[in-house]
């Protein structure tokens, strides 16, 4: 090799080494997060094989006999398959819409609070329920709904001249109860994200709109909503991806596992959990999780494809 070729090779390698040294600290900083992501999210994916196995712990997972799709039959052949699928989809579908609309409205209102103390105070109040354990929420709900000691039955209903209601034995009330509890506990997270997106909007847009005589609702419709659309789409797609999953604590703890109201409180997660307790079949549980993941993955791809068709810039990928 000639000296000129060697010199060109050294000159070519020099920028690469400089780039490597430049980004080495950032690479080291992100490495723990990447390792956690691999260990927590990707390594457990090898456990999907359990969904297709007839697990015998004496032989181990890999040595256990293959069961094919038998573990999936538990979900699809049971007489409750329609009820748990209907409840899971309807609850999550309604909550996606309610959370998006309510979260945006509250974030817009929060953005109108100009005093820093009150703005931070309202943020804390809105986010606080999200940080409360679902066990505590369950007992707070019980304190409201109990037949003998609940606030509604001992104070509100007698004042209105209405007989006591056995909430834990009447299924018709629980779609509303679960929706109220879910919105109260989980809405704060979405509000904070939308609020962060709104305060990132350049104030010059609003100043120009005010100079043109735009009313407050026009500023919201034509400036705020369009500029936070990517965030709305991202949160909606993430929620759609988990539409076949349910908040297990919400559906199991809040109704106190009352069998009388399974018609409106039983979802895929609680049904599988009860089946696992009764049958001890870990393969069936793994099959349910695998089924939920596949459906969620397909729904995310479909929703993103639809968004990409109408607005390529707002699609996630």
mmCIF file of C-alpha atoms in Angstrom:
data_model
loop_
_atom_site.group_PDB
_atom_site.id
_atom_site.type_symbol
_atom_site.label_atom_id
_atom_site.label_comp_id
_atom_site.label_asym_id
_atom_site.label_seq_id
_atom_site.Cartn_x
_atom_site.Cartn_y
_atom_site.Cartn_z
ATOM 1 C CA UNK A 1 0.000 0.000 0.000
ATOM 2 C CA UNK A 2 1.381 3.391 -0.956
ATOM 3 C CA UNK A 3 2.075 6.158 1.548
ATOM 4 C CA UNK A 4 -0.686 8.281 -0.030
ATOM 5 C CA UNK A 5 -3.294 5.542 0.504
ATOM 6 C CA UNK A 6 -2.152 5.083 4.094
ATOM 7 C CA UNK A 7 -2.440 8.816 4.727
ATOM 8 C CA UNK A 8 -5.951 8.869 3.257
ATOM 9 C CA UNK A 9 -6.957 5.963 5.509
ATOM 10 C CA UNK A 10 -5.628 7.731 8.626
ATOM 11 C CA UNK A 11 -7.390 10.960 7.643
ATOM 12 C CA UNK A 12 -10.638 9.038 7.149
ATOM 13 C CA UNK A 13 -10.421 7.352 10.544
ATOM 14 C CA UNK A 14 -9.687 10.568 12.419
ATOM 15 C CA UNK A 15 -13.204 12.085 12.137
ATOM 16 C CA UNK A 16 -14.737 8.764 13.184
ATOM 17 C CA UNK A 17 -12.593 8.652 16.309
ATOM 18 C CA UNK A 18 -13.488 12.249 17.110
ATOM 19 C CA UNK A 19 -17.193 11.474 16.747
ATOM 20 C CA UNK A 20 -16.791 8.382 18.927
ATOM 21 C CA UNK A 21 -15.076 10.389 21.680
ATOM 22 C CA UNK A 22 -17.662 13.150 21.344
ATOM 23 C CA UNK A 23 -20.650 10.849 21.857
ATOM 24 C CA UNK A 24 -19.013 8.405 24.297
ATOM 25 C CA UNK A 25 -20.281 10.236 27.457
ATOM 26 C CA UNK A 26 -23.834 10.304 26.066
ATOM 27 C CA UNK A 27 -23.577 6.611 25.194
ATOM 28 C CA UNK A 28 -22.450 5.775 28.732
ATOM 29 C CA UNK A 29 -25.320 7.842 30.177
ATOM 30 C CA UNK A 30 -27.971 6.060 28.107
ATOM 31 C CA UNK A 31 -26.494 2.584 28.620
ATOM 32 C CA UNK A 32 -28.220 1.858 32.005
ATOM 33 C CA UNK A 33 -31.608 2.750 30.497
ATOM 34 C CA UNK A 34 -30.981 0.526 27.486
ATOM 35 C CA UNK A 35 -29.902 -2.384 29.711
ATOM 36 C CA UNK A 36 -32.997 -1.951 31.887
ATOM 37 C CA UNK A 37 -35.169 -1.864 28.768
ATOM 38 C CA UNK A 38 -33.596 -5.070 27.453
ATOM 39 C CA UNK A 39 -33.847 -6.913 30.769
ATOM 40 C CA UNK A 40 -37.329 -5.694 31.673
ATOM 41 C CA UNK A 41 -39.041 -5.669 28.279
ATOM 42 C CA UNK A 42 -37.253 -7.967 25.863
ATOM 43 C CA UNK A 43 -35.784 -10.756 27.976
ATOM 44 C CA UNK A 44 -39.219 -11.761 29.398
ATOM 45 C CA UNK A 45 -40.466 -12.200 25.823
ATOM 46 C CA UNK A 46 -38.800 -15.608 25.805
ATOM 47 C CA UNK A 47 -41.504 -16.596 28.282
ATOM 48 C CA UNK A 48 -44.062 -16.474 25.464
ATOM 49 C CA UNK A 49 -43.200 -20.106 24.826
ATOM 50 C CA UNK A 50 -45.162 -20.898 28.006
ATOM 51 C CA UNK A 51 -48.369 -20.033 26.125
ATOM 52 C CA UNK A 52 -47.811 -23.055 23.882
ATOM 53 C CA UNK A 53 -46.635 -25.477 26.565
ATOM 54 C CA UNK A 54 -48.322 -27.854 28.999
ATOM 55 C CA UNK A 55 -46.144 -26.744 31.874
ATOM 56 C CA UNK A 56 -44.755 -29.434 34.129
ATOM 57 C CA UNK A 57 -42.508 -27.829 36.718
ATOM 58 C CA UNK A 58 -40.769 -31.108 37.436
ATOM 59 C CA UNK A 59 -39.504 -31.139 33.830
ATOM 60 C CA UNK A 60 -38.935 -27.418 33.386
ATOM 61 C CA UNK A 61 -40.361 -25.020 30.829
ATOM 62 C CA UNK A 62 -38.375 -26.101 27.762
ATOM 63 C CA UNK A 63 -38.755 -29.825 28.475
ATOM 64 C CA UNK A 64 -42.518 -29.639 29.041
ATOM 65 C CA UNK A 65 -44.815 -31.043 26.372
ATOM 66 C CA UNK A 66 -46.128 -28.789 23.636
ATOM 67 C CA UNK A 67 -49.825 -27.963 23.978
ATOM 68 C CA UNK A 68 -50.345 -26.183 20.671
ATOM 69 C CA UNK A 69 -53.273 -23.768 20.912
ATOM 70 C CA UNK A 70 -55.026 -25.558 23.758
ATOM 71 C CA UNK A 71 -54.166 -22.807 26.228
ATOM 72 C CA UNK A 72 -55.999 -20.299 24.030
ATOM 73 C CA UNK A 73 -59.186 -22.352 24.047
ATOM 74 C CA UNK A 74 -59.817 -21.307 27.653
ATOM 75 C CA UNK A 75 -60.479 -17.759 26.497
ATOM 76 C CA UNK A 76 -62.436 -18.463 23.341
ATOM 77 C CA UNK A 77 -64.558 -21.489 24.301
ATOM 78 C CA UNK A 78 -65.757 -20.305 27.689
ATOM 79 C CA UNK A 79 -69.327 -19.107 28.003
ATOM 80 C CA UNK A 80 -68.042 -15.836 29.473
ATOM 81 C CA UNK A 81 -65.825 -15.008 26.477
ATOM 82 C CA UNK A 82 -68.324 -12.543 25.027
ATOM 83 C CA UNK A 83 -68.884 -10.749 28.350
ATOM 84 C CA UNK A 84 -65.228 -10.279 29.239
ATOM 85 C CA UNK A 85 -64.317 -9.183 25.692
ATOM 86 C CA UNK A 86 -67.261 -6.773 25.534
ATOM 87 C CA UNK A 87 -66.473 -5.244 28.914
ATOM 88 C CA UNK A 88 -62.776 -4.870 28.134
ATOM 89 C CA UNK A 89 -63.354 -3.167 24.793
ATOM 90 C CA UNK A 90 -66.252 -0.934 25.807
ATOM 91 C CA UNK A 91 -64.653 0.327 29.006
ATOM 92 C CA UNK A 92 -61.286 1.044 27.413
ATOM 93 C CA UNK A 93 -62.802 2.500 24.240
ATOM 94 C CA UNK A 94 -64.987 4.913 26.210
ATOM 95 C CA UNK A 95 -62.148 5.843 28.538
ATOM 96 C CA UNK A 96 -59.789 6.651 25.660
ATOM 97 C CA UNK A 97 -62.269 9.228 24.361
ATOM 98 C CA UNK A 98 -63.188 10.617 27.788
ATOM 99 C CA UNK A 99 -59.564 10.866 28.898
ATOM 100 C CA UNK A 100 -58.490 12.666 25.736
ATOM 101 C CA UNK A 101 -61.345 15.192 25.786
ATOM 102 C CA UNK A 102 -61.267 15.815 29.557
ATOM 103 C CA UNK A 103 -57.469 15.920 29.675
ATOM 104 C CA UNK A 104 -57.235 18.545 26.944
ATOM 105 C CA UNK A 105 -59.975 20.668 28.518
ATOM 106 C CA UNK A 106 -58.365 20.620 31.960
ATOM 107 C CA UNK A 107 -54.907 21.295 30.497
ATOM 108 C CA UNK A 108 -56.275 24.331 28.645
ATOM 109 C CA UNK A 109 -57.944 25.605 31.827
ATOM 110 C CA UNK A 110 -54.761 24.982 33.804
ATOM 111 C CA UNK A 111 -52.815 27.011 31.269
ATOM 112 C CA UNK A 112 -55.087 29.994 31.960
ATOM 113 C CA UNK A 113 -53.994 30.127 35.603
ATOM 114 C CA UNK A 114 -51.411 32.922 35.667
ATOM 115 C CA UNK A 115 -50.367 32.905 39.320
ATOM 116 C CA UNK A 116 -47.512 30.440 39.776
ATOM 117 C CA UNK A 117 -48.582 29.303 43.253
ATOM 118 C CA UNK A 118 -52.100 28.380 42.172
ATOM 119 C CA UNK A 119 -50.866 26.806 38.930
ATOM 120 C CA UNK A 120 -48.553 24.473 40.861
ATOM 121 C CA UNK A 121 -51.211 23.834 43.492
ATOM 122 C CA UNK A 122 -53.769 22.746 40.868
ATOM 123 C CA UNK A 123 -51.175 20.581 39.129
ATOM 124 C CA UNK A 124 -50.463 18.788 42.401
ATOM 125 C CA UNK A 125 -54.157 18.310 43.169
ATOM 126 C CA UNK A 126 -54.844 16.914 39.704
ATOM 127 C CA UNK A 127 -51.869 14.522 39.758
ATOM 128 C CA UNK A 128 -52.218 13.357 43.380
ATOM 129 C CA UNK A 129 -54.905 10.665 42.772
ATOM 130 C CA UNK A 130 -52.668 9.058 40.143
ATOM 131 C CA UNK A 131 -50.049 8.482 42.844
ATOM 132 C CA UNK A 132 -52.428 6.904 45.346
ATOM 133 C CA UNK A 133 -52.363 3.119 45.674
ATOM 134 C CA UNK A 134 -55.372 1.336 44.182
ATOM 135 C CA UNK A 135 -55.836 -0.436 47.533
ATOM 136 C CA UNK A 136 -56.380 2.894 49.249
ATOM 137 C CA UNK A 137 -58.722 3.954 46.438
ATOM 138 C CA UNK A 138 -60.686 0.727 46.923
ATOM 139 C CA UNK A 139 -61.246 1.483 50.610
ATOM 140 C CA UNK A 140 -62.127 5.091 49.849
ATOM 141 C CA UNK A 141 -64.712 3.764 47.395
ATOM 142 C CA UNK A 142 -65.985 1.340 50.011
ATOM 143 C CA UNK A 143 -66.327 4.231 52.451
ATOM 144 C CA UNK A 144 -68.615 5.878 49.909
ATOM 145 C CA UNK A 145 -70.569 2.832 48.702
ATOM 146 C CA UNK A 146 -70.937 0.541 51.714
ATOM 147 C CA UNK A 147 -74.528 -0.350 52.557
ATOM 148 C CA UNK A 148 -74.199 0.138 56.319
ATOM 149 C CA UNK A 149 -71.484 2.773 56.708
ATOM 150 C CA UNK A 150 -71.036 4.300 53.252
ATOM 151 C CA UNK A 151 -71.390 8.075 52.959
ATOM 152 C CA UNK A 152 -73.856 7.806 50.072
ATOM 153 C CA UNK A 153 -76.177 5.373 51.869
ATOM 154 C CA UNK A 154 -75.997 7.033 55.284
ATOM 155 C CA UNK A 155 -76.032 10.704 54.292
ATOM 156 C CA UNK A 156 -76.868 11.543 50.690
ATOM 157 C CA UNK A 157 -79.674 9.086 49.903
ATOM 158 C CA UNK A 158 -81.592 9.625 53.191
ATOM 159 C CA UNK A 159 -81.432 13.394 52.595
ATOM 160 C CA UNK A 160 -83.018 12.856 49.177
ATOM 161 C CA UNK A 161 -85.616 10.432 50.514
ATOM 162 C CA UNK A 162 -84.194 7.486 48.549
ATOM 163 C CA UNK A 163 -83.816 3.963 49.898
ATOM 164 C CA UNK A 164 -80.368 2.536 50.458
ATOM 165 C CA UNK A 165 -78.673 0.926 47.455
ATOM 166 C CA UNK A 166 -76.725 -2.329 47.653
ATOM 167 C CA UNK A 167 -73.984 -1.187 45.283
ATOM 168 C CA UNK A 168 -71.884 -4.333 45.669
ATOM 169 C CA UNK A 169 -74.817 -6.527 44.610
ATOM 170 C CA UNK A 170 -76.299 -4.519 41.724
ATOM 171 C CA UNK A 171 -74.306 -4.657 38.504
ATOM 172 C CA UNK A 172 -76.114 -1.822 36.714
ATOM 173 C CA UNK A 173 -74.366 0.902 38.715
ATOM 174 C CA UNK A 174 -70.811 -0.232 38.093
ATOM 175 C CA UNK A 175 -70.161 1.109 34.572
ATOM 176 C CA UNK A 176 -70.658 4.584 36.034
ATOM 177 C CA UNK A 177 -68.783 3.895 39.271
ATOM 178 C CA UNK A 178 -65.758 2.435 37.506
ATOM 179 C CA UNK A 179 -65.724 5.293 35.004
ATOM 180 C CA UNK A 180 -65.798 7.922 37.756
ATOM 181 C CA UNK A 181 -63.031 6.198 39.732
ATOM 182 C CA UNK A 182 -60.902 5.679 36.629
ATOM 183 C CA UNK A 183 -61.227 9.305 35.546
ATOM 184 C CA UNK A 184 -60.550 10.611 39.053
ATOM 185 C CA UNK A 185 -57.455 8.468 39.507
ATOM 186 C CA UNK A 186 -55.942 8.375 36.038
ATOM 187 C CA UNK A 187 -56.826 11.672 34.388
ATOM 188 C CA UNK A 188 -54.069 13.673 36.084
ATOM 189 C CA UNK A 189 -51.298 11.926 34.149
ATOM 190 C CA UNK A 190 -52.773 12.904 30.778
ATOM 191 C CA UNK A 191 -53.512 16.440 31.963
ATOM 192 C CA UNK A 192 -49.883 17.031 32.940
ATOM 193 C CA UNK A 193 -48.632 15.757 29.570
ATOM 194 C CA UNK A 194 -51.084 17.924 27.632
ATOM 195 C CA UNK A 195 -50.274 20.882 29.861
ATOM 196 C CA UNK A 196 -46.541 20.435 29.203
ATOM 197 C CA UNK A 197 -47.257 20.424 25.466
ATOM 198 C CA UNK A 198 -49.406 23.563 25.711
ATOM 199 C CA UNK A 199 -46.892 25.644 27.681
ATOM 200 C CA UNK A 200 -44.326 24.771 25.024
ATOM 201 C CA UNK A 201 -46.299 26.663 22.375
ATOM 202 C CA UNK A 202 -44.722 29.955 21.368
ATOM 203 C CA UNK A 203 -46.678 32.878 22.875
ATOM 204 C CA UNK A 204 -46.264 34.833 19.634
ATOM 205 C CA UNK A 205 -48.987 32.730 18.010
ATOM 206 C CA UNK A 206 -51.491 33.877 20.625
ATOM 207 C CA UNK A 207 -50.349 37.489 20.454
ATOM 208 C CA UNK A 208 -50.856 37.513 16.699
ATOM 209 C CA UNK A 209 -54.289 35.927 17.108
ATOM 210 C CA UNK A 210 -55.320 38.516 19.711
ATOM 211 C CA UNK A 211 -54.200 41.329 17.408
ATOM 212 C CA UNK A 212 -56.437 39.839 14.714
ATOM 213 C CA UNK A 213 -59.363 39.874 17.165
ATOM 214 C CA UNK A 214 -59.542 36.105 17.753
ATOM 215 C CA UNK A 215 -61.636 35.079 20.741
ATOM 216 C CA UNK A 216 -60.305 32.670 23.369
ATOM 217 C CA UNK A 217 -62.183 29.664 21.959
ATOM 218 C CA UNK A 218 -60.825 30.481 18.483
ATOM 219 C CA UNK A 219 -57.278 30.540 19.848
ATOM 220 C CA UNK A 220 -57.868 27.123 21.391
ATOM 221 C CA UNK A 221 -59.422 25.638 18.238
ATOM 222 C CA UNK A 222 -56.981 27.060 15.693
ATOM 223 C CA UNK A 223 -53.724 27.306 17.662
ATOM 224 C CA UNK A 224 -53.672 25.125 20.773
ATOM 225 C CA UNK A 225 -55.369 21.978 19.451
ATOM 226 C CA UNK A 226 -53.477 21.813 16.103
ATOM 227 C CA UNK A 227 -50.102 22.354 17.779
ATOM 228 C CA UNK A 228 -50.607 19.642 20.393
ATOM 229 C CA UNK A 229 -52.109 17.196 17.882
ATOM 230 C CA UNK A 230 -48.910 15.063 17.749
ATOM 231 C CA UNK A 231 -49.100 14.577 21.544
ATOM 232 C CA UNK A 232 -52.811 13.725 21.352
ATOM 233 C CA UNK A 233 -52.117 11.146 18.637
ATOM 234 C CA UNK A 234 -49.189 9.634 20.556
ATOM 235 C CA UNK A 235 -51.181 9.168 23.777
ATOM 236 C CA UNK A 236 -54.186 7.847 21.852
ATOM 237 C CA UNK A 237 -52.091 5.296 19.972
ATOM 238 C CA UNK A 238 -50.505 4.106 23.213
ATOM 239 C CA UNK A 239 -53.957 3.758 24.753
ATOM 240 C CA UNK A 240 -55.249 1.860 21.704
ATOM 241 C CA UNK A 241 -52.313 -0.518 22.010
ATOM 242 C CA UNK A 242 -53.536 -1.470 25.483
ATOM 243 C CA UNK A 243 -57.240 -1.562 24.686
ATOM 244 C CA UNK A 244 -57.295 -5.321 25.342
ATOM 245 C CA UNK A 245 -55.610 -4.812 28.686
ATOM 246 C CA UNK A 246 -57.445 -3.631 31.759
ATOM 247 C CA UNK A 247 -56.456 -1.919 34.971
ATOM 248 C CA UNK A 248 -56.499 -5.071 37.077
ATOM 249 C CA UNK A 249 -56.585 -3.211 40.390
ATOM 250 C CA UNK A 250 -59.502 -1.084 39.264
ATOM 251 C CA UNK A 251 -61.658 -4.011 38.143
ATOM 252 C CA UNK A 252 -60.661 -6.370 40.945
ATOM 253 C CA UNK A 253 -60.133 -4.198 44.011
ATOM 254 C CA UNK A 254 -62.773 -1.489 43.590
ATOM 255 C CA UNK A 255 -65.738 -3.959 43.267
ATOM 256 C CA UNK A 256 -64.220 -5.963 46.159
ATOM 257 C CA UNK A 257 -64.308 -9.089 43.951
ATOM 258 C CA UNK A 258 -68.084 -9.306 44.369
ATOM 259 C CA UNK A 259 -69.419 -12.184 42.278
ATOM 260 C CA UNK A 260 -72.875 -10.612 42.016
ATOM 261 C CA UNK A 261 -71.594 -7.869 39.722
ATOM 262 C CA UNK A 262 -69.294 -9.884 37.440
ATOM 263 C CA UNK A 263 -71.604 -9.054 34.526
ATOM 264 C CA UNK A 264 -70.262 -5.499 34.381
ATOM 265 C CA UNK A 265 -66.926 -5.767 36.220
ATOM 266 C CA UNK A 266 -65.396 -8.927 34.778
ATOM 267 C CA UNK A 267 -62.731 -8.286 32.122
ATOM 268 C CA UNK A 268 -60.047 -10.422 30.500
ATOM 269 C CA UNK A 269 -57.418 -9.729 33.163
ATOM 270 C CA UNK A 270 -59.649 -10.470 36.156
ATOM 271 C CA UNK A 271 -61.131 -13.542 34.467
ATOM 272 C CA UNK A 272 -57.699 -14.990 33.778
ATOM 273 C CA UNK A 273 -56.559 -14.207 37.322
ATOM 274 C CA UNK A 274 -59.542 -15.997 38.828
ATOM 275 C CA UNK A 275 -58.990 -18.901 36.459
ATOM 276 C CA UNK A 276 -55.337 -19.051 37.439
ATOM 277 C CA UNK A 277 -56.252 -19.146 41.117
ATOM 278 C CA UNK A 278 -58.798 -21.890 40.536
ATOM 279 C CA UNK A 279 -56.922 -24.025 37.996
ATOM 280 C CA UNK A 280 -53.300 -23.079 38.649
ATOM 281 C CA UNK A 281 -52.724 -23.152 34.880
ATOM 282 C CA UNK A 282 -49.850 -20.794 34.116
ATOM 283 C CA UNK A 283 -49.961 -21.708 30.423
ATOM 284 C CA UNK A 284 -53.483 -20.331 30.112
ATOM 285 C CA UNK A 285 -52.406 -17.088 31.766
ATOM 286 C CA UNK A 286 -49.459 -16.731 29.399
ATOM 287 C CA UNK A 287 -51.748 -17.404 26.430
ATOM 288 C CA UNK A 288 -54.069 -14.598 27.513
ATOM 289 C CA UNK A 289 -51.167 -12.171 27.807
ATOM 290 C CA UNK A 290 -49.842 -13.219 24.399
ATOM 291 C CA UNK A 291 -53.287 -12.782 22.839
ATOM 292 C CA UNK A 292 -53.662 -9.300 24.342
ATOM 293 C CA UNK A 293 -50.209 -8.272 23.104
ATOM 294 C CA UNK A 294 -50.845 -9.446 19.545
ATOM 295 C CA UNK A 295 -54.215 -7.696 19.343
ATOM 296 C CA UNK A 296 -52.758 -4.500 20.788
ATOM 297 C CA UNK A 297 -49.860 -4.600 18.318
ATOM 298 C CA UNK A 298 -52.226 -5.023 15.369
ATOM 299 C CA UNK A 299 -54.466 -2.196 16.604
ATOM 300 C CA UNK A 300 -51.516 0.190 16.964
ATOM 301 C CA UNK A 301 -50.291 -0.608 13.451
ATOM 302 C CA UNK A 302 -53.797 -0.176 12.038
ATOM 303 C CA UNK A 303 -54.436 3.109 13.836
ATOM 304 C CA UNK A 304 -51.041 4.467 12.828
ATOM 305 C CA UNK A 305 -51.640 3.411 9.224
ATOM 306 C CA UNK A 306 -54.944 5.310 9.179
ATOM 307 C CA UNK A 307 -53.310 8.412 10.673
ATOM 308 C CA UNK A 308 -50.422 8.157 8.219
ATOM 309 C CA UNK A 309 -52.874 8.044 5.333
ATOM 310 C CA UNK A 310 -54.476 11.367 6.311
ATOM 311 C CA UNK A 311 -51.512 13.130 7.949
ATOM 312 C CA UNK A 312 -48.074 11.621 7.403
ATOM 313 C CA UNK A 313 -46.391 14.170 9.686
ATOM 314 C CA UNK A 314 -48.518 13.177 12.698
ATOM 315 C CA UNK A 315 -47.952 9.427 12.394
ATOM 316 C CA UNK A 316 -45.628 7.860 14.950
ATOM 317 C CA UNK A 317 -43.814 5.793 12.318
#
